[in-house]
PDB file of C-alpha atoms and ligand atoms in Angstrom:
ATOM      1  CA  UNK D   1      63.458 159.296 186.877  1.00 90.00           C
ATOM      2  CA  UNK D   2      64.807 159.969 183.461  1.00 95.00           C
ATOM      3  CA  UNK D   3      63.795 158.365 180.167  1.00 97.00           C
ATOM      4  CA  UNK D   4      66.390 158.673 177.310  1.00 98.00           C
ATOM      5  CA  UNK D   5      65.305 158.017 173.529  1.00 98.00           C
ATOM      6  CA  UNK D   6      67.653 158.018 170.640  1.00 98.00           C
ATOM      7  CA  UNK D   7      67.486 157.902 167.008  1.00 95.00           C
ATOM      8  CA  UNK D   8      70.201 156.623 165.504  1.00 94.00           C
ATOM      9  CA  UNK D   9      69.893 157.495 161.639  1.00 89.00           C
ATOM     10  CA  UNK D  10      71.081 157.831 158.216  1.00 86.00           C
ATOM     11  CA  UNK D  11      71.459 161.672 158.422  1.00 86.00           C
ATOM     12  CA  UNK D  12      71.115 162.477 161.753  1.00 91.00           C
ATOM     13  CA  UNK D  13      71.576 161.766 165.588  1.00 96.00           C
ATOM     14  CA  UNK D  14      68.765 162.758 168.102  1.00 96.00           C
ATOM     15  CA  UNK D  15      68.978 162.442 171.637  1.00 97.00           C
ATOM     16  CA  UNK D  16      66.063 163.395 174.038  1.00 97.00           C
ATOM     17  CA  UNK D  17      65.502 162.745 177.886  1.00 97.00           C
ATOM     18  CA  UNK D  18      62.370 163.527 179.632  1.00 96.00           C
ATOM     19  CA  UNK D  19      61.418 163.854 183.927  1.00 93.00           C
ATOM     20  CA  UNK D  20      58.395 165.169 185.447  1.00 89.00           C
ATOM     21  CA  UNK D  21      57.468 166.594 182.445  1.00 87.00           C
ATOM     22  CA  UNK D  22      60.519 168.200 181.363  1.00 94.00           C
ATOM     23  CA  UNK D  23      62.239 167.817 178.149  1.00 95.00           C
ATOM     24  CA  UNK D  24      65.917 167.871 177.120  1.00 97.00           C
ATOM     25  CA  UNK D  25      67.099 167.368 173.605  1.00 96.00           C
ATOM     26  CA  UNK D  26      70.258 167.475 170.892  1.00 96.00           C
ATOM     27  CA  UNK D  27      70.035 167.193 167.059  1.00 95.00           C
ATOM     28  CA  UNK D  28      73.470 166.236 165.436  1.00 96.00           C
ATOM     29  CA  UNK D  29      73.538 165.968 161.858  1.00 94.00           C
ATOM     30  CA  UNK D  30      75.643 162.996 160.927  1.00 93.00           C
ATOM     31  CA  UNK D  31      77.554 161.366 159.071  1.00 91.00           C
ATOM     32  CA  UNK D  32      81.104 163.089 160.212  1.00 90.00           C
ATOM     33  CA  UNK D  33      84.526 161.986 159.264  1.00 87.00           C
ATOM     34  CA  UNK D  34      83.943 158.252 159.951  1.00 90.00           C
ATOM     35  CA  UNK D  35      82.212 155.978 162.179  1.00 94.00           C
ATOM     36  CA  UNK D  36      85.345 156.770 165.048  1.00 95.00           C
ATOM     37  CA  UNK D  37      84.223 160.914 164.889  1.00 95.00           C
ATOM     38  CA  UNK D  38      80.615 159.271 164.748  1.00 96.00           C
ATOM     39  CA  UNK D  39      81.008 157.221 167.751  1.00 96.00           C
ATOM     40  CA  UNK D  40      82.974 160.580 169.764  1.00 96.00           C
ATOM     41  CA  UNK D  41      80.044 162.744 168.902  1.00 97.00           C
ATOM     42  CA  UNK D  42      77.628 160.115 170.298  1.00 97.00           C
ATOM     43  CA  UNK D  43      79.476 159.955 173.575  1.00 97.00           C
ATOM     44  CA  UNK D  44      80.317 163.677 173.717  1.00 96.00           C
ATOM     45  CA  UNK D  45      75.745 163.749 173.268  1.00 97.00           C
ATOM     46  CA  UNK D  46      75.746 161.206 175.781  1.00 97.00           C
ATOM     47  CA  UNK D  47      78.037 163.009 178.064  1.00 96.00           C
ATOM     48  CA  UNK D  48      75.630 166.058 178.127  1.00 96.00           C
ATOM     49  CA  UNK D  49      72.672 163.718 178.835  1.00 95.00           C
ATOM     50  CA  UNK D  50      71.036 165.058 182.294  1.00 92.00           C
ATOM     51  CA  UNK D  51      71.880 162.583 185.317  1.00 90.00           C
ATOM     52  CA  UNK D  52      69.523 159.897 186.310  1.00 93.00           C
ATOM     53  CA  UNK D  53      68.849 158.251 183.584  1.00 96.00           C
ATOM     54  CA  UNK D  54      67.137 155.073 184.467  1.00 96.00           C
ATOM     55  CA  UNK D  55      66.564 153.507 180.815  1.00 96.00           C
ATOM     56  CA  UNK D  56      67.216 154.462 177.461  1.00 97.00           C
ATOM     57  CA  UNK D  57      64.976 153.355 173.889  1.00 97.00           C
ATOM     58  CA  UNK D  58      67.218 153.761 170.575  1.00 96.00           C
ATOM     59  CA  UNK D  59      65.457 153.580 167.270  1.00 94.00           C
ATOM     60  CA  UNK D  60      67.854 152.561 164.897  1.00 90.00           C
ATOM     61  CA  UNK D  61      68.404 152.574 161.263  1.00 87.00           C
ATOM     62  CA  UNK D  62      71.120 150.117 161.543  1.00 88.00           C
ATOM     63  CA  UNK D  63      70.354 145.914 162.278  1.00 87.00           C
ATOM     64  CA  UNK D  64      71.248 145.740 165.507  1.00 90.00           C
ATOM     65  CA  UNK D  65      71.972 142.008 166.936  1.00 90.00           C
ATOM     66  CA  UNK D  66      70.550 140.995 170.299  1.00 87.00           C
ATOM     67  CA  UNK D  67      73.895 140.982 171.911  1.00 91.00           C
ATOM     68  CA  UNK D  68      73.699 144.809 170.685  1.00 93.00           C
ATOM     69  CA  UNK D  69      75.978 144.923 168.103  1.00 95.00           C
ATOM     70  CA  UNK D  70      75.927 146.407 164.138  1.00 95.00           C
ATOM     71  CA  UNK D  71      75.395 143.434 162.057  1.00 93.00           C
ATOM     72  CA  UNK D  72      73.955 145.934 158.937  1.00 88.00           C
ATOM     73  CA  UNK D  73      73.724 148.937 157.543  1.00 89.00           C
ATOM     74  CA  UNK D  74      74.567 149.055 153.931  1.00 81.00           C
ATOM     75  CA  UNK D  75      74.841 153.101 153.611  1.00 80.00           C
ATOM     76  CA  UNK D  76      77.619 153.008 156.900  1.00 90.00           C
ATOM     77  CA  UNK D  77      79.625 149.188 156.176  1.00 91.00           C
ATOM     78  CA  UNK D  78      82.171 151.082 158.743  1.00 94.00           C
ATOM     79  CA  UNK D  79      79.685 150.241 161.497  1.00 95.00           C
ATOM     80  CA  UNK D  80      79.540 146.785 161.015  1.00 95.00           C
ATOM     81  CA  UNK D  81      80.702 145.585 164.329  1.00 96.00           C
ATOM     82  CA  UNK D  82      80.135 148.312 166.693  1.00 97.00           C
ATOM     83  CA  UNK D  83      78.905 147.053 170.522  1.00 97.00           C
ATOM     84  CA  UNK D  84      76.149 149.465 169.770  1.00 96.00           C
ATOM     85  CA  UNK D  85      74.791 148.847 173.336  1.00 96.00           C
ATOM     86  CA  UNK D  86      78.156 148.954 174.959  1.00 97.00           C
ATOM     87  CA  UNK D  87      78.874 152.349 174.085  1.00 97.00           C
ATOM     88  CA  UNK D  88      75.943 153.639 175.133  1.00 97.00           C
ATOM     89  CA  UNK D  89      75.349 151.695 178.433  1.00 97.00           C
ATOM     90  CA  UNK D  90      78.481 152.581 179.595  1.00 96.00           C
ATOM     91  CA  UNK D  91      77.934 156.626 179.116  1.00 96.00           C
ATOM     92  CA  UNK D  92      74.891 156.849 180.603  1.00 96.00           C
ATOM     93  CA  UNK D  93      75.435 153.864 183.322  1.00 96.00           C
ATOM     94  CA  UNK D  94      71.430 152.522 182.264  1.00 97.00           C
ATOM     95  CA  UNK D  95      70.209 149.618 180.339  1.00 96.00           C
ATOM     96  CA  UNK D  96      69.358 150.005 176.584  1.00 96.00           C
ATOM     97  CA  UNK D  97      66.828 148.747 174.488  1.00 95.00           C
ATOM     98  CA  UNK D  98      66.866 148.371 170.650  1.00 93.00           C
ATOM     99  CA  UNK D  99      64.186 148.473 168.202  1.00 90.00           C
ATOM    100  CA  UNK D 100      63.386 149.077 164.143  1.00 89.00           C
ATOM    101  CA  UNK D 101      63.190 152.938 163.262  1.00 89.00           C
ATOM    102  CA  UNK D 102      59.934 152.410 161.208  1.00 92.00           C
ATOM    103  CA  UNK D 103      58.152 150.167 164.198  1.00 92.00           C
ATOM    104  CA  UNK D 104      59.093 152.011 166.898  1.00 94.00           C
ATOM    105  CA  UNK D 105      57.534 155.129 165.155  1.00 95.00           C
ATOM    106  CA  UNK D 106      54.478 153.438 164.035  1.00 96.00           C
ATOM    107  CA  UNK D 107      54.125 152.037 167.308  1.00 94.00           C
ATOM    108  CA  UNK D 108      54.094 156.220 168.588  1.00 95.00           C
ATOM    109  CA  UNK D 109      51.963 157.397 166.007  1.00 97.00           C
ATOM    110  CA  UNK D 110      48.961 154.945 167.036  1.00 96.00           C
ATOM    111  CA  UNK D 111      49.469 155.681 170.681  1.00 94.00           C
ATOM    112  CA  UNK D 112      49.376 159.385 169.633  1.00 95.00           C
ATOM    113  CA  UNK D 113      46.608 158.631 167.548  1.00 96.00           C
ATOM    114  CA  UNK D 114      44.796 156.839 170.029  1.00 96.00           C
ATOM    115  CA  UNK D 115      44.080 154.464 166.766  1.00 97.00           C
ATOM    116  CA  UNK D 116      44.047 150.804 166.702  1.00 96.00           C
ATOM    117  CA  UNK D 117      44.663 150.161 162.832  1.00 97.00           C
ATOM    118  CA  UNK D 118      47.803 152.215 161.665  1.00 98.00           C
ATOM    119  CA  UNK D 119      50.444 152.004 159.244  1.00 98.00           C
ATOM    120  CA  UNK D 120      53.730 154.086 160.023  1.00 98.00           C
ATOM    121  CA  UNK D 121      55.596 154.564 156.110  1.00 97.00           C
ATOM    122  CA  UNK D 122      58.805 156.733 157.142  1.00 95.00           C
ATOM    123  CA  UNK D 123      60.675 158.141 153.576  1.00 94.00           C
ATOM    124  CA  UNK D 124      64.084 159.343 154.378  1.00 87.00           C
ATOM    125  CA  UNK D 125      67.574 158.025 153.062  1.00 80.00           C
ATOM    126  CA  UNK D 126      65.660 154.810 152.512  1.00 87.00           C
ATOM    127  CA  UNK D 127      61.740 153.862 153.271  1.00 93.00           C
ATOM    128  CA  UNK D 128      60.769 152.597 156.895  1.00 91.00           C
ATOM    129  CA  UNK D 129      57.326 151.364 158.220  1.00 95.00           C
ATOM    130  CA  UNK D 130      55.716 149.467 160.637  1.00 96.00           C
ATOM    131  CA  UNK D 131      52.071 148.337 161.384  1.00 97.00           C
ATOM    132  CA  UNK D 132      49.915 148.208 164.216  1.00 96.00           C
ATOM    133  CA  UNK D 133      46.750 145.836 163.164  1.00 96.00           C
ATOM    134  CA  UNK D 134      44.013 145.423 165.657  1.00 95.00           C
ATOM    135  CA  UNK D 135      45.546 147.098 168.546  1.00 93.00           C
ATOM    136  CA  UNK D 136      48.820 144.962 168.408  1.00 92.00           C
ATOM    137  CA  UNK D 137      52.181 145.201 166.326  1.00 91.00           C
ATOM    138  CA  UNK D 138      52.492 143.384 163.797  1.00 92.00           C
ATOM    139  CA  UNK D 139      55.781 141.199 163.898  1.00 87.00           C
ATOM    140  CA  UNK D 140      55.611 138.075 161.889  1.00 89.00           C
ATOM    141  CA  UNK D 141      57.149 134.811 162.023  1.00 89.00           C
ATOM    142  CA  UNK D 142      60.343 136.148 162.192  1.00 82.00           C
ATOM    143  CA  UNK D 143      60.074 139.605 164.480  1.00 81.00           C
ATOM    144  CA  UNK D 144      61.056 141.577 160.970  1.00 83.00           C
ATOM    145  CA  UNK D 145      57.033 141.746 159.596  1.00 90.00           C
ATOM    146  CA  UNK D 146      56.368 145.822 158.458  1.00 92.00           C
ATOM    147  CA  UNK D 147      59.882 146.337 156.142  1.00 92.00           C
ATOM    148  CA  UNK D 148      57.408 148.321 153.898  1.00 96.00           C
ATOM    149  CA  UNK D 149      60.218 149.645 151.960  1.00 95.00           C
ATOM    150  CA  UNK D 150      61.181 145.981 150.587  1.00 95.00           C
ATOM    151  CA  UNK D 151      57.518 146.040 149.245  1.00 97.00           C
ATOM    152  CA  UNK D 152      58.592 144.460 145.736  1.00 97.00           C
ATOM    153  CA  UNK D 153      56.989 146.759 143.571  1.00 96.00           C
ATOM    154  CA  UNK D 154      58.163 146.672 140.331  1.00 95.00           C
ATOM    155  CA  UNK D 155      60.906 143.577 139.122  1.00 95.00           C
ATOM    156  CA  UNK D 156      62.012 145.916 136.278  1.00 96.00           C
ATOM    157  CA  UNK D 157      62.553 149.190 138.733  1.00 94.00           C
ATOM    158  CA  UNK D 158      65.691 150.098 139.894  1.00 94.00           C
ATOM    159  CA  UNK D 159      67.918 148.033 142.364  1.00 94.00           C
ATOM    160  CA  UNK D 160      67.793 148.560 145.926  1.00 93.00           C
ATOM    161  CA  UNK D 161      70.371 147.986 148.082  1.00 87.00           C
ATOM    162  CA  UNK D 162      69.388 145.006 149.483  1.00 89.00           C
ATOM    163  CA  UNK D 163      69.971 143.004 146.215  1.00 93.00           C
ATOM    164  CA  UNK D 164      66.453 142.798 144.491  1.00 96.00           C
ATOM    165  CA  UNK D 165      65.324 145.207 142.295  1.00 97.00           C
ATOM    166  CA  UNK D 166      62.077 147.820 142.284  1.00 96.00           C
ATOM    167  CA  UNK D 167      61.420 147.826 146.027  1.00 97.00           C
ATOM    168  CA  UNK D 168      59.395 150.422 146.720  1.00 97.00           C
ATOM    169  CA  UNK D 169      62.756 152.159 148.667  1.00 95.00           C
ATOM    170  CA  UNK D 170      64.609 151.790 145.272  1.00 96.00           C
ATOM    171  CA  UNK D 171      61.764 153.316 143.409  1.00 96.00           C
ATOM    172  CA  UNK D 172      61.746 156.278 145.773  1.00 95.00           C
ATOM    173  CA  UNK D 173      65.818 156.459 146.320  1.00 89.00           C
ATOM    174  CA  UNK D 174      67.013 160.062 145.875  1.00 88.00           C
ATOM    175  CA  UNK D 175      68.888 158.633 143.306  1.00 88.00           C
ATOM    176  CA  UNK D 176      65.927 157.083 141.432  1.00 90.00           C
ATOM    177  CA  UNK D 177      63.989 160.259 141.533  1.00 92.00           C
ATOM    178  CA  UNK D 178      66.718 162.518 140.621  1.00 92.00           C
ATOM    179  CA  UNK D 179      67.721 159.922 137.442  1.00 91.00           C
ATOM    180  CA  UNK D 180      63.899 160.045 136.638  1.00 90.00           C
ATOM    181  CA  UNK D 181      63.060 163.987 136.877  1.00 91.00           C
ATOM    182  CA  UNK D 182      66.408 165.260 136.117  1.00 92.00           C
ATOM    183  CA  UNK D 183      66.529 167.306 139.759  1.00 91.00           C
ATOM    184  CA  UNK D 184      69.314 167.619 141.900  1.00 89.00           C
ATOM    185  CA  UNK D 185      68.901 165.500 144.665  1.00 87.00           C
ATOM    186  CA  UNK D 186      68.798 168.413 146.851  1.00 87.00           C
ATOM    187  CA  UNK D 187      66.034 170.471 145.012  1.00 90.00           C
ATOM    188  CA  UNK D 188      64.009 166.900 144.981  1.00 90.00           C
ATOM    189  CA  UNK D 189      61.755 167.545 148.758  1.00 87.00           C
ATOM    190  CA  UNK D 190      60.395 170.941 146.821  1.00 88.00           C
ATOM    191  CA  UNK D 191      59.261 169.649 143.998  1.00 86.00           C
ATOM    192  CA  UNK D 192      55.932 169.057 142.808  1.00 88.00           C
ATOM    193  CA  UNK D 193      56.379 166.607 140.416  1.00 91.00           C
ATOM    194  CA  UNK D 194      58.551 164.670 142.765  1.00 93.00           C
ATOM    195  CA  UNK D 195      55.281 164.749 145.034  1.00 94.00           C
ATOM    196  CA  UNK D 196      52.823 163.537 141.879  1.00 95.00           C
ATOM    197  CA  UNK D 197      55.386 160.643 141.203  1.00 95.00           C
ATOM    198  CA  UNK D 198      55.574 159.773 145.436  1.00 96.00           C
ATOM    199  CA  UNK D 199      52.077 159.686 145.419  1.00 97.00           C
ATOM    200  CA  UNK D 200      51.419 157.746 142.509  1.00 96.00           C
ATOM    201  CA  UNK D 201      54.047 154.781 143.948  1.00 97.00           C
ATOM    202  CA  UNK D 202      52.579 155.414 147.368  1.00 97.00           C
ATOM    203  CA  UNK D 203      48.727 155.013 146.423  1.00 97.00           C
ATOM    204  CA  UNK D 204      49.274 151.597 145.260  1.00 97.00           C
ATOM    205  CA  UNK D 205      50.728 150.878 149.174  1.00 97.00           C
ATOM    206  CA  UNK D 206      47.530 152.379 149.857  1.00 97.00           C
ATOM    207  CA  UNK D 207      45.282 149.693 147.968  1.00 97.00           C
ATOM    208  CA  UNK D 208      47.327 146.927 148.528  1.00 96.00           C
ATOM    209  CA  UNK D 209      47.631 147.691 153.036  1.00 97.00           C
ATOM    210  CA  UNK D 210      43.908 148.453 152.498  1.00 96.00           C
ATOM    211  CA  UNK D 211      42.966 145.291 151.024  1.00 95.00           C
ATOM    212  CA  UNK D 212      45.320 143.477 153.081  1.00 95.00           C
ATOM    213  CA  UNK D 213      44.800 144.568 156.846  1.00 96.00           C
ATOM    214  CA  UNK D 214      42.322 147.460 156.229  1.00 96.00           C
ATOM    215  CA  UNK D 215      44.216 150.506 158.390  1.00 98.00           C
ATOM    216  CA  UNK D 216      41.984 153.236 159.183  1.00 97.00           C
ATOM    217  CA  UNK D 217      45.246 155.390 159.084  1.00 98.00           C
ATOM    218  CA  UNK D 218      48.366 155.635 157.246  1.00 98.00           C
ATOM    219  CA  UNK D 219      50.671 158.052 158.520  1.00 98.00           C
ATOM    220  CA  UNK D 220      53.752 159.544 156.459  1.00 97.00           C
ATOM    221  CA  UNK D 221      56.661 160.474 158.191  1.00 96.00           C
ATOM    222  CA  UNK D 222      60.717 160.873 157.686  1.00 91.00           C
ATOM    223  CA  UNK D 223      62.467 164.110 156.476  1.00 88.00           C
ATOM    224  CA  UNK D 224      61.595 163.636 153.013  1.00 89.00           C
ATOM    225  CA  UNK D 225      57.507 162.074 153.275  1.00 91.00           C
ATOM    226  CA  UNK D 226      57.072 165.462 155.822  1.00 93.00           C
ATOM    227  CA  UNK D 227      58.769 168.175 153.292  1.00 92.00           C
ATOM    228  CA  UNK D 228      56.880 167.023 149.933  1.00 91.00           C
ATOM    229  CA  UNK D 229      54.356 169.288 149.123  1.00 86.00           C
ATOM    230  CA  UNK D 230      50.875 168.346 149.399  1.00 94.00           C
ATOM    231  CA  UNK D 231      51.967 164.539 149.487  1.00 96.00           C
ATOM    232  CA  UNK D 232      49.243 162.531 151.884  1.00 97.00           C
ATOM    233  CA  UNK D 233      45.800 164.340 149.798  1.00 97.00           C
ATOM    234  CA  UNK D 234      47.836 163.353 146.225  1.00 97.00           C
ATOM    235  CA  UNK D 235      48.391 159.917 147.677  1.00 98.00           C
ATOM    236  CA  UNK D 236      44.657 159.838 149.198  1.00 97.00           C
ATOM    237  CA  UNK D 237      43.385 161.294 145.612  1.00 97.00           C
ATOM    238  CA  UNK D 238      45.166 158.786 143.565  1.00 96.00           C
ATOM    239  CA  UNK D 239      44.297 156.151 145.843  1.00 97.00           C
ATOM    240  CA  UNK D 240      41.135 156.909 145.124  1.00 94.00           C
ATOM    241  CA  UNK D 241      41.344 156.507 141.158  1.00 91.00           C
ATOM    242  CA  UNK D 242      42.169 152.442 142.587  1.00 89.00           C
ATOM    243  CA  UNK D 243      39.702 151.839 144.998  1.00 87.00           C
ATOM    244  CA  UNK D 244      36.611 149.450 145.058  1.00 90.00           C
ATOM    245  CA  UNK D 245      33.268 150.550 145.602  1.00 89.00           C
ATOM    246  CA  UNK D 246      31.755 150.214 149.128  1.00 90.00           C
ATOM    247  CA  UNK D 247      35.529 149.606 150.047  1.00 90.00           C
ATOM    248  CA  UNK D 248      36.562 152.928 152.447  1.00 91.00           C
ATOM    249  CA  UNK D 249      40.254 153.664 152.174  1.00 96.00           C
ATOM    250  CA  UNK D 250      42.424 154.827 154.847  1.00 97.00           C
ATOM    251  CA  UNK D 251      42.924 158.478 155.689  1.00 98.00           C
ATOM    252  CA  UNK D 252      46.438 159.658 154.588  1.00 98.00           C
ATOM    253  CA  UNK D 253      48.306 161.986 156.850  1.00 98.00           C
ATOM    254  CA  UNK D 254      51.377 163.392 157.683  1.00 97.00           C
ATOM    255  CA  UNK D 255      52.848 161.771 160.865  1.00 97.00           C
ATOM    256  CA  UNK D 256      51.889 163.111 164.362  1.00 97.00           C
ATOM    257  CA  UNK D 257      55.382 163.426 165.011  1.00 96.00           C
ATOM    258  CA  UNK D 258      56.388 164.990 161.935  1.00 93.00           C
ATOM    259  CA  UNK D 259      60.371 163.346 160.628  1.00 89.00           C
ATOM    260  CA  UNK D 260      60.714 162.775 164.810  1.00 92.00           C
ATOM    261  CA  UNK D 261      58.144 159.896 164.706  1.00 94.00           C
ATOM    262  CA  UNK D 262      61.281 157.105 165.502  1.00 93.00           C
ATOM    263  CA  UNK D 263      62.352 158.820 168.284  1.00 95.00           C
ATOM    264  CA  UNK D 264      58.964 159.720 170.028  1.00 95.00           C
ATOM    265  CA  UNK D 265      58.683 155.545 169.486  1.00 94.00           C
ATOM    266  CA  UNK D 266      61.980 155.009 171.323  1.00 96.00           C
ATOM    267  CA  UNK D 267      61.084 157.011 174.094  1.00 95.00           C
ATOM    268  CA  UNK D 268      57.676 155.096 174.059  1.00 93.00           C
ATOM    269  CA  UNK D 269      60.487 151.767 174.460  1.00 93.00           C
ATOM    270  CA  UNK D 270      62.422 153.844 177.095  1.00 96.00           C
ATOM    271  CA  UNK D 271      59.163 154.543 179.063  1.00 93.00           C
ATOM    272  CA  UNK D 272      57.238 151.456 178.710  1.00 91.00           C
ATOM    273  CA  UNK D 273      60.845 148.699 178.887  1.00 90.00           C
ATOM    274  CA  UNK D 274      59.796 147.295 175.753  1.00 78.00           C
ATOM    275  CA  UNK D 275      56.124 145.947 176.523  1.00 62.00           C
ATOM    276  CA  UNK D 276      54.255 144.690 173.574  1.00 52.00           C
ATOM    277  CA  UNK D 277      56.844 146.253 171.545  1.00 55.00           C
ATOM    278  CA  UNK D 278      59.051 144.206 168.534  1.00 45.00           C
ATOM    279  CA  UNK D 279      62.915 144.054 169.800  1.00 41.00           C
ATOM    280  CA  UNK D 280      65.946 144.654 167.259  1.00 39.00           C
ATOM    281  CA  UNK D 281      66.356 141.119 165.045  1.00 34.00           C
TER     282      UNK D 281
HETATM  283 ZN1   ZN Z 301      64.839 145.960 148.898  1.00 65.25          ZN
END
């Protein structure tokens, strides 16, 4: 039996399939020329996929409806529409399940973790999380609970694509740190001030998940929250400078899965068929 898990994201495609304890896997960075070359190079993955693949778990960045198509993803409007589960069903001839990018990875890290009371924050292209309280996800009245990065933290910060302004994505937006420390956006993940400034946004997550669901972990994950320097002591240290006394705060650390924590939770979906686990909205 093979298990198939892909990550669908901003900057990159990642396919993996695992049986008996073997691995396979392809990294693709993405976007191409289009979603068309986008949607050849996923097929051409997909193609390459060893046979006997009984299910498949995507972690996407993209809203994906229940009938499995695109209904959102503001940095790739050309997608808007895709049958998302068509495509793939039909190259690897097995069902496919959706879920979020930041649940699905929270949902890995506390299995990994063996830890009942984790929150997942993923900071890449924008800001993922997801939170497992008490042994259970966390989904909410309306399956969408854990969109960390839509945390409103600031109504004068910058606006974030989503149409309100100083969510804690827009406040940590390449674009918002390289406006505020005057980096190139590709020099940003090595710099040390970028980290202070992360951390000082981030602690106040911190105090406000602590006070609110009391996580014994917080796990940072995605390209960028992995390749700042130092980031999960400067966010435990400043955290710190906020907390009440007799209150513990969370540990910080970097994700178990370093930036590969979505697709270790869509494998998690492709091995487990979804149980206890938050579908796509
Ligand atoms: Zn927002």
């Amino acid at each position: 039996m093979t298990f198939l898990a892909l990550d669908i994201g901003g900057t990159k495609l990642a396919v993996r399939a695992e049986r008996a304890g073997q691995t396979w896997e392809r990294i693709e960075p993405w976007p191409r020329a289009g979603v068309e070359s986008d949607l050849a190079l996923l097929r051409d993955v997909l193609a390459a996929v060893p046979s006997g693949v009984v299910r498949a778990g995507v972690s996407a960045a993209p809203t994906v409806a229940r009938d499995g198509t695109v209904t959102a993803w503001p940095n790739r409007p050309s997608w808007y529409g895709v049958d998302l589960r068509r495509t793939i069903e039909e190259a690897i001839g097995a069902p496919v399940l959706f879920g979020d990018d930041g649940t699905l990875a929270a949902v890995a890290e506390a299995e990994a973790s063996d830890c009942a009371d984790l929150v997942y924050l993923g900071l890449g292209t924008g800001v993922g999380g997801g939170v497992v309280s008490d042994g259970r996800l966390i989904r909410g009245a309306g399956g969408t609970a854990g969109e960390l990065g839509h945390l409103p933290m600031d109504p004068a910060g910058p606006p974030c694509r989503c149409g309100r302004n100083g969510c804690l994505q827009a406040l940590l937006s390449p674009e918002a740190l390289s406006r505020r420390t005057g980096l190139l956006q590709e020099k940003l993940a090595t710099s040390g001030e970028v980290s202070v400034f992360v951390a000082e946004v981030l602690a106040r997550v911190v105090v406000l998940l602590a006070e609110l669901i009391q996580p014994s972990r917080i796990h940072l994950g995605g390209g960028f929250g992995v390749a700042l320097p130092g980031l999960p002591a400067l966010v435990e240290e400043r955290s710190r400078a906020w907390g009440r006394l007799g209150h513990r705060l969370p540990v910080v650390a970097t994700a178990v899965f370093g930036a590969h924590a979505s697709l270790a939770g869509a494998m998690v979906l492709a091995r487990t068929g979804g149980t206890g686990l938050r579908q796509s909205r």
